[in-house]
Tab-separated table of C-alpha atoms in Angstrom:
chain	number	residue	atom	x	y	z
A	1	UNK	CA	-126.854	229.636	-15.655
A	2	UNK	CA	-127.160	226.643	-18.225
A	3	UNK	CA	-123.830	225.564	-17.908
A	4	UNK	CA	-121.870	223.233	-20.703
A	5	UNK	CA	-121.588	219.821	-19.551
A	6	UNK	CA	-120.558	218.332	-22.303
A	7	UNK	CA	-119.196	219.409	-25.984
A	8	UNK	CA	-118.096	217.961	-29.225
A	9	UNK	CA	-117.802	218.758	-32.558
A	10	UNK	CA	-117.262	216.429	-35.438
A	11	UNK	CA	-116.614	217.143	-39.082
A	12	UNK	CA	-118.386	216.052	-41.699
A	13	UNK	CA	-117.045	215.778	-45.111
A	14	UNK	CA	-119.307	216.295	-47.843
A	15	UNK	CA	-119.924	213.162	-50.653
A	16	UNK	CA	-118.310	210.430	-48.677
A	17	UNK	CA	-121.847	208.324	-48.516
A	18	UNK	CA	-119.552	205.549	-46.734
A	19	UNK	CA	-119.194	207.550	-43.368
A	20	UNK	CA	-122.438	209.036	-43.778
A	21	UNK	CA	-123.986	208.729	-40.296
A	22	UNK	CA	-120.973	207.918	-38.611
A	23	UNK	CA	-120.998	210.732	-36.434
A	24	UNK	CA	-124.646	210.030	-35.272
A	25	UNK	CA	-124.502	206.839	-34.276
A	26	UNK	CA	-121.227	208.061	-32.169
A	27	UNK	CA	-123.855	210.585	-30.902
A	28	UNK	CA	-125.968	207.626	-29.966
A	29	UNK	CA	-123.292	206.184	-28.356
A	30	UNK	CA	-122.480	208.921	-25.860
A	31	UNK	CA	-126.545	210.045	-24.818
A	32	UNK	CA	-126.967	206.077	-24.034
A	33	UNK	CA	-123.898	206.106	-21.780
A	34	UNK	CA	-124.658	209.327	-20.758
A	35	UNK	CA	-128.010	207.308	-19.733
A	36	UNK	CA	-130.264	210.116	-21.367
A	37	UNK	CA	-134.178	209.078	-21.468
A	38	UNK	CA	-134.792	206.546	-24.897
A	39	UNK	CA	-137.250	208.951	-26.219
A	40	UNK	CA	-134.784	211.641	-25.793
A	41	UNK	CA	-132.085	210.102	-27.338
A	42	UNK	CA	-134.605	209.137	-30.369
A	43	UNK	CA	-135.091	212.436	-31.216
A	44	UNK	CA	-131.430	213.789	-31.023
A	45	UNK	CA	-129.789	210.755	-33.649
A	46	UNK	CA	-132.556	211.272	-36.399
A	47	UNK	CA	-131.432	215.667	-36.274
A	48	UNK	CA	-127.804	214.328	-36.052
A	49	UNK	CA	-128.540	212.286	-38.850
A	50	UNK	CA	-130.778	213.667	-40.851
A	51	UNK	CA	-128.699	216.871	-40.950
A	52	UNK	CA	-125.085	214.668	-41.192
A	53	UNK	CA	-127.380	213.595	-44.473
A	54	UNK	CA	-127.999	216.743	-45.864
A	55	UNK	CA	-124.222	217.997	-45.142
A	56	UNK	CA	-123.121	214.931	-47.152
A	57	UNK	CA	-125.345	214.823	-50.169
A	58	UNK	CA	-125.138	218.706	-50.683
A	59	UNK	CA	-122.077	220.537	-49.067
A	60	UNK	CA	-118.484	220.253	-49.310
A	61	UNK	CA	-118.029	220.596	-45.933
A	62	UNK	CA	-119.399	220.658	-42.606
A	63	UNK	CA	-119.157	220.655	-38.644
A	64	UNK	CA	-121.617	218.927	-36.336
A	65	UNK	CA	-122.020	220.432	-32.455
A	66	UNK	CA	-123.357	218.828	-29.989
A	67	UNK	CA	-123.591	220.599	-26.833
A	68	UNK	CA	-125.379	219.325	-23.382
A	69	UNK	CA	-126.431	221.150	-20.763
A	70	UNK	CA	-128.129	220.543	-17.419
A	71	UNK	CA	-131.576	221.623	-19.127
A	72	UNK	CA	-131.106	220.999	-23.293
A	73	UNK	CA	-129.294	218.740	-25.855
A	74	UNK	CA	-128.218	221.485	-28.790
A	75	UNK	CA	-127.347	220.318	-32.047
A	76	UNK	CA	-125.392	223.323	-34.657
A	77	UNK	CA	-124.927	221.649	-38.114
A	78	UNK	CA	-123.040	224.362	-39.986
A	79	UNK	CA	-122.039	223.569	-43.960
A	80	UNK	CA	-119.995	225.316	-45.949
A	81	UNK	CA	-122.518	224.307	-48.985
A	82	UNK	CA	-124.685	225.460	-51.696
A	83	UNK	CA	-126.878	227.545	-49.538
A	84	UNK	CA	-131.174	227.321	-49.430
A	85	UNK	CA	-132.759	230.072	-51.629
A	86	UNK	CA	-136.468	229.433	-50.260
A	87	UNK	CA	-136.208	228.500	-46.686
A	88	UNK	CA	-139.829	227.884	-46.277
A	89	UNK	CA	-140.406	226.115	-48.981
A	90	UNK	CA	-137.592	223.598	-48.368
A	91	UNK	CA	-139.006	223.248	-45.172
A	92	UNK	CA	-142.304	221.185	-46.511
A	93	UNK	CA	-142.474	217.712	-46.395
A	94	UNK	CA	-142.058	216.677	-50.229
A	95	UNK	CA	-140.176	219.296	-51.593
A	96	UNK	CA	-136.274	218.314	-52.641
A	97	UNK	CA	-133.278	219.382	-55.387
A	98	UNK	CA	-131.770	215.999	-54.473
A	99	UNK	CA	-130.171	214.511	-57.702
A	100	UNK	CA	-131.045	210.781	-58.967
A	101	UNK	CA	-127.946	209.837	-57.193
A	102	UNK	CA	-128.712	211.192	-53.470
A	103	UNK	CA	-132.572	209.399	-54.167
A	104	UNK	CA	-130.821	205.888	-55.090
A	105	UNK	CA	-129.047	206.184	-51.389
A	106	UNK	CA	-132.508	206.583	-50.562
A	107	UNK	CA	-132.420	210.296	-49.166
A	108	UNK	CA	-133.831	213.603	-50.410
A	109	UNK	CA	-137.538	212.305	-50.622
A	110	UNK	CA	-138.193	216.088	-49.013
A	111	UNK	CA	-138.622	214.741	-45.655
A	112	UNK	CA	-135.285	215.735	-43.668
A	113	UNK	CA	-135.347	219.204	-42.653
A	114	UNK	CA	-139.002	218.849	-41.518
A	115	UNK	CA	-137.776	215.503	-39.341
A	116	UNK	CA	-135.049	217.647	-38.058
A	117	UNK	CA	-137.997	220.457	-37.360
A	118	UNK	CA	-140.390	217.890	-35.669
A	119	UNK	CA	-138.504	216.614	-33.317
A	120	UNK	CA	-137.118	219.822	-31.895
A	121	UNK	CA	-138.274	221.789	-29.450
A	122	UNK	CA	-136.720	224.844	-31.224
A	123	UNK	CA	-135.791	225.144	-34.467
A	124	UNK	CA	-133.914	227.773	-36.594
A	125	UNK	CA	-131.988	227.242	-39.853
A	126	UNK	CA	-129.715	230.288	-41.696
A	127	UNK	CA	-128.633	230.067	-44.933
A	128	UNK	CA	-127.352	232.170	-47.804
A	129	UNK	CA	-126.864	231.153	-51.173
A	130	UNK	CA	-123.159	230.490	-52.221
A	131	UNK	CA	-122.157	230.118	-49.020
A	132	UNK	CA	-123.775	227.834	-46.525
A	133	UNK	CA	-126.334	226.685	-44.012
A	134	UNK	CA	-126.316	226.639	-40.450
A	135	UNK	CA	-129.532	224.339	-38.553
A	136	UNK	CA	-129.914	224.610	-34.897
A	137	UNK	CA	-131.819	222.620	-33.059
A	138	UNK	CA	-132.864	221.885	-29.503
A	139	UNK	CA	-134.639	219.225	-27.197
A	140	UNK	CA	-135.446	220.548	-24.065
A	141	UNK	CA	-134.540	217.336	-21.096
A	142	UNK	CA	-137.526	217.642	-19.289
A	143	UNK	CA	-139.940	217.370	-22.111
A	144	UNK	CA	-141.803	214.866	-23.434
A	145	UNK	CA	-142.722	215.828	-26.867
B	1	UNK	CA	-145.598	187.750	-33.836
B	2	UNK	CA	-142.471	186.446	-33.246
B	3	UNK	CA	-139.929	187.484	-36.358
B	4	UNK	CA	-139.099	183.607	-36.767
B	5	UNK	CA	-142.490	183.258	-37.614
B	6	UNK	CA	-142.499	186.238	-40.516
B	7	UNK	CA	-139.635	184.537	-41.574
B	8	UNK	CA	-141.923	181.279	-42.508
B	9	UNK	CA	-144.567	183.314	-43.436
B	10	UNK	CA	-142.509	185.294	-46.264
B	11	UNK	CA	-139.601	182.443	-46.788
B	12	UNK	CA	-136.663	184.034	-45.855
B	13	UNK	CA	-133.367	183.715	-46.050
B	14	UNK	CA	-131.328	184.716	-43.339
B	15	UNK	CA	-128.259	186.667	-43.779
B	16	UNK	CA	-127.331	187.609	-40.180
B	17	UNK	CA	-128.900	187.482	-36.733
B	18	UNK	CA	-130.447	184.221	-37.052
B	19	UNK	CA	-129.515	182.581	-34.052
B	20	UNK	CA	-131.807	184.770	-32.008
B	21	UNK	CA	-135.213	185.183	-34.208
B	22	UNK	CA	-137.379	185.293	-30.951
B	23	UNK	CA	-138.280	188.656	-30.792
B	24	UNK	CA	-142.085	190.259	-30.780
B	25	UNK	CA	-142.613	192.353	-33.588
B	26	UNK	CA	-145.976	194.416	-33.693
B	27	UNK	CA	-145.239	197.654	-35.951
B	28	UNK	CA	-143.665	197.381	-39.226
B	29	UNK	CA	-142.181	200.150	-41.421
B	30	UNK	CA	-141.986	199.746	-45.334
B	31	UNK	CA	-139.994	202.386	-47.530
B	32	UNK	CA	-136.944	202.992	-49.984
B	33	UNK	CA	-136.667	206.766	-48.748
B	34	UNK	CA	-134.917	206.369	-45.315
B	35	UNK	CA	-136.298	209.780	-44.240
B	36	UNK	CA	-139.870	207.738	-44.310
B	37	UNK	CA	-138.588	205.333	-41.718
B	38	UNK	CA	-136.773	207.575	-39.694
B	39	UNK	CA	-140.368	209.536	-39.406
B	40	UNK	CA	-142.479	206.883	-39.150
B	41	UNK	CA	-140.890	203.569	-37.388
B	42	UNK	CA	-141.493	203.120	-33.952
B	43	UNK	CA	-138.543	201.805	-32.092
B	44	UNK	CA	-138.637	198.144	-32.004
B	45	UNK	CA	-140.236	198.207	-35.651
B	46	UNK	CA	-139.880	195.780	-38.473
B	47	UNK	CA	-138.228	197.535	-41.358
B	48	UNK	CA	-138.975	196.486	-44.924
B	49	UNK	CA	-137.018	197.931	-47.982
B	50	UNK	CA	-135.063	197.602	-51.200
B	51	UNK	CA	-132.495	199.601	-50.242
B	52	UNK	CA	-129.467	197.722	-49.775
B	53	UNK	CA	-127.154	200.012	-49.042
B	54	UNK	CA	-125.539	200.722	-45.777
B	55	UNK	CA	-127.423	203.649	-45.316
B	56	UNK	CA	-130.460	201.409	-44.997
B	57	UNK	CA	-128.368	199.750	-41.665
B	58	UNK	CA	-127.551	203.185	-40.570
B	59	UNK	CA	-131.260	204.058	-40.847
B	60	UNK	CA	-132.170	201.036	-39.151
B	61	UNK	CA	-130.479	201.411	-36.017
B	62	UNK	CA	-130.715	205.070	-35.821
B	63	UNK	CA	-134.340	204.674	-35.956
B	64	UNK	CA	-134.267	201.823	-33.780
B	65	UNK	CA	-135.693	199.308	-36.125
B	66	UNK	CA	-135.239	195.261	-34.732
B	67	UNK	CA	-134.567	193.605	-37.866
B	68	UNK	CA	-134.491	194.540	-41.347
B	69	UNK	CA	-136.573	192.621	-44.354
B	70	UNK	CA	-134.698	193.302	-47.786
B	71	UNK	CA	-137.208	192.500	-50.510
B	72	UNK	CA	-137.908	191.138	-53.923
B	73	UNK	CA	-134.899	189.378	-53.436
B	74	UNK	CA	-132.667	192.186	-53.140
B	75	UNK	CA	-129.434	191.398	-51.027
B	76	UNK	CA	-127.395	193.637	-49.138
B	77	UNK	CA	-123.540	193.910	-49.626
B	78	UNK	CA	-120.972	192.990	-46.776
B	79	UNK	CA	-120.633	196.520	-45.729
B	80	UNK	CA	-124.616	196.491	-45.436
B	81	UNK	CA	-124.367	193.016	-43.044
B	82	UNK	CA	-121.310	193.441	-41.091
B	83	UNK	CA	-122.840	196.771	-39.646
B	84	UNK	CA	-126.129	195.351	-38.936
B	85	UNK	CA	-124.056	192.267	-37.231
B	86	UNK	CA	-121.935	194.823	-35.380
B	87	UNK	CA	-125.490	196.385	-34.293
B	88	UNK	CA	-127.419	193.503	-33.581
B	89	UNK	CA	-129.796	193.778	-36.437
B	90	UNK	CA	-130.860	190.449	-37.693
B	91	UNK	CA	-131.412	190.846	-41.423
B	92	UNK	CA	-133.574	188.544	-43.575
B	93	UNK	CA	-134.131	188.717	-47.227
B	94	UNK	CA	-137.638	187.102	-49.635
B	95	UNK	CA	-138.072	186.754	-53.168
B	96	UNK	CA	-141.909	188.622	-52.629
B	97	UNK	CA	-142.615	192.053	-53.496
B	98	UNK	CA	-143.088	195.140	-51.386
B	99	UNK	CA	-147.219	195.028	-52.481
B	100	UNK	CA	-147.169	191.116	-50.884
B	101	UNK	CA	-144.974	191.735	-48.063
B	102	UNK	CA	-147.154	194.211	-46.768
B	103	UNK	CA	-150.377	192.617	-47.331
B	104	UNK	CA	-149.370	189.380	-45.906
B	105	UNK	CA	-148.173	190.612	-42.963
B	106	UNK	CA	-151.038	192.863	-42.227
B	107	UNK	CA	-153.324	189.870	-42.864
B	108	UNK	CA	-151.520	188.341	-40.366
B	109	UNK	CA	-152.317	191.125	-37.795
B	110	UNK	CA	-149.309	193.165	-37.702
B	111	UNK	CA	-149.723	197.421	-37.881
B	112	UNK	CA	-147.851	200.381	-39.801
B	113	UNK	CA	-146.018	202.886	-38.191
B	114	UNK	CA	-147.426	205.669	-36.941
């Protein structure tokens, strides 16, 4: 059984560009002390904070999970938000609805949900318009990708 | 190259870290879009921007960049420096563009990202 070794979930308050990517870099914290391979840890802070981004610049209000196990490092960033109409399309690189406002803090260039997709080893975002979005992603600890 | 030696090369100004400018730098990331550098800096990078923001420090040492190079003069705020200090990112600033940044320091025999 892939048991729960550790758990914590952090909430994320949309708009306040001041924490913004708080909450990763506490992620950071733990996987180094945790003594997690570099690579590993790489991976797992840009999802943290790409998707801390995207809770920020477009939902009111969100929850980050981070769950390890003996075998996988699982990420659930659920937003009570705007919801994604075309899943697949905001999934290329290059496509955004970020306002002049989120592209002066120098996000929404179309590039976060596809960095959250590359460096998982599974991927899988739900989301309905008017109510939210939930992206959950996994790393598997014995790969290398 | 050792960064104290970009930091001649582009006349810098030093806003934090300087005390230690020995490090090797052999990849170098340029962007304003955070998501770029997140994607493409390998850790240990050189990140150039005109982003001052605190996101940019955020970005920076998520994507574990070693120092940060603000350009065309642009300086970062407090909030910007203190958590780069706090982080151990030295961060330098030049008058020079983005254009001459980038093609003086790949003259000089340093690579992009990936």
């Amino acid at each position: 059984m892939d048991e729960e070794l550790f758990r914590q979930t952090y909430s994320i308050h949309g708009r306040d560009f001041d924490k913004a990517g708080e909450t990763a870099a506490h992620i950071k914290q733990i996987l180094r002390e945790l003594g997690l391979d570099a690579g590993l840890v790489h991976r797992a802070v840009i999802i943290a904070f790409e998707a801390e981004m995207n809770v920020v610049m477009y939902a009111d209000e969100g929850t980050v999970t981070f769950t390890l196990t003996e075998d996988a490092l699982k990420l659930e960033i659920a937003d009570q938000g705007p919801g994604i109409e075309d899943i697949e399309l905001a999934l290329t690189e290059g496509y955004s609805t970020a306002t002049d406002q989120m592209r002066e803090m120098g996000f929404g260039f179309g590039m976060g949900l596809p960095n959250i997709r590359k460096n998982s080893d599974d991927f899988n975002l739900v989301s309905e318009v008017g109510k939210g979005t939930t992206v959950s992603a996994m790393i598997q600890l014995n790969s290398s990708a | 190259m050792k960064l104290t030696e970009i930091k001649d090369l582009l006349r810098c100004d030093v806003l934090t870290g300087g005390d230690d400018l020995s490090m090797e730098i052999e990849t170098v990331v340029a962007s304003d879009g955070m998501s770029e550098i997140l994607a493409f800096a390998y850790p240990g990078a050189l990140m150039l921007t005109g982003l001052t923001n605190v996101q940019s420090v955020r970005t920076a040492d998520i994507a574990q960049v070693r120092a940060i190079i603000y350009i065309r003069g642009k300086r970062p705020d407090a909030k910007a420096v203190n958590l780069a200090r706090e982080n151990n990112i030295p961060v330098l600033v030049t008058t020079l563009g983005m254009f001459d940044v980038c093609g003086i320091l790949r003259d000089a025999g340093l690579k992009g990202g990936m």
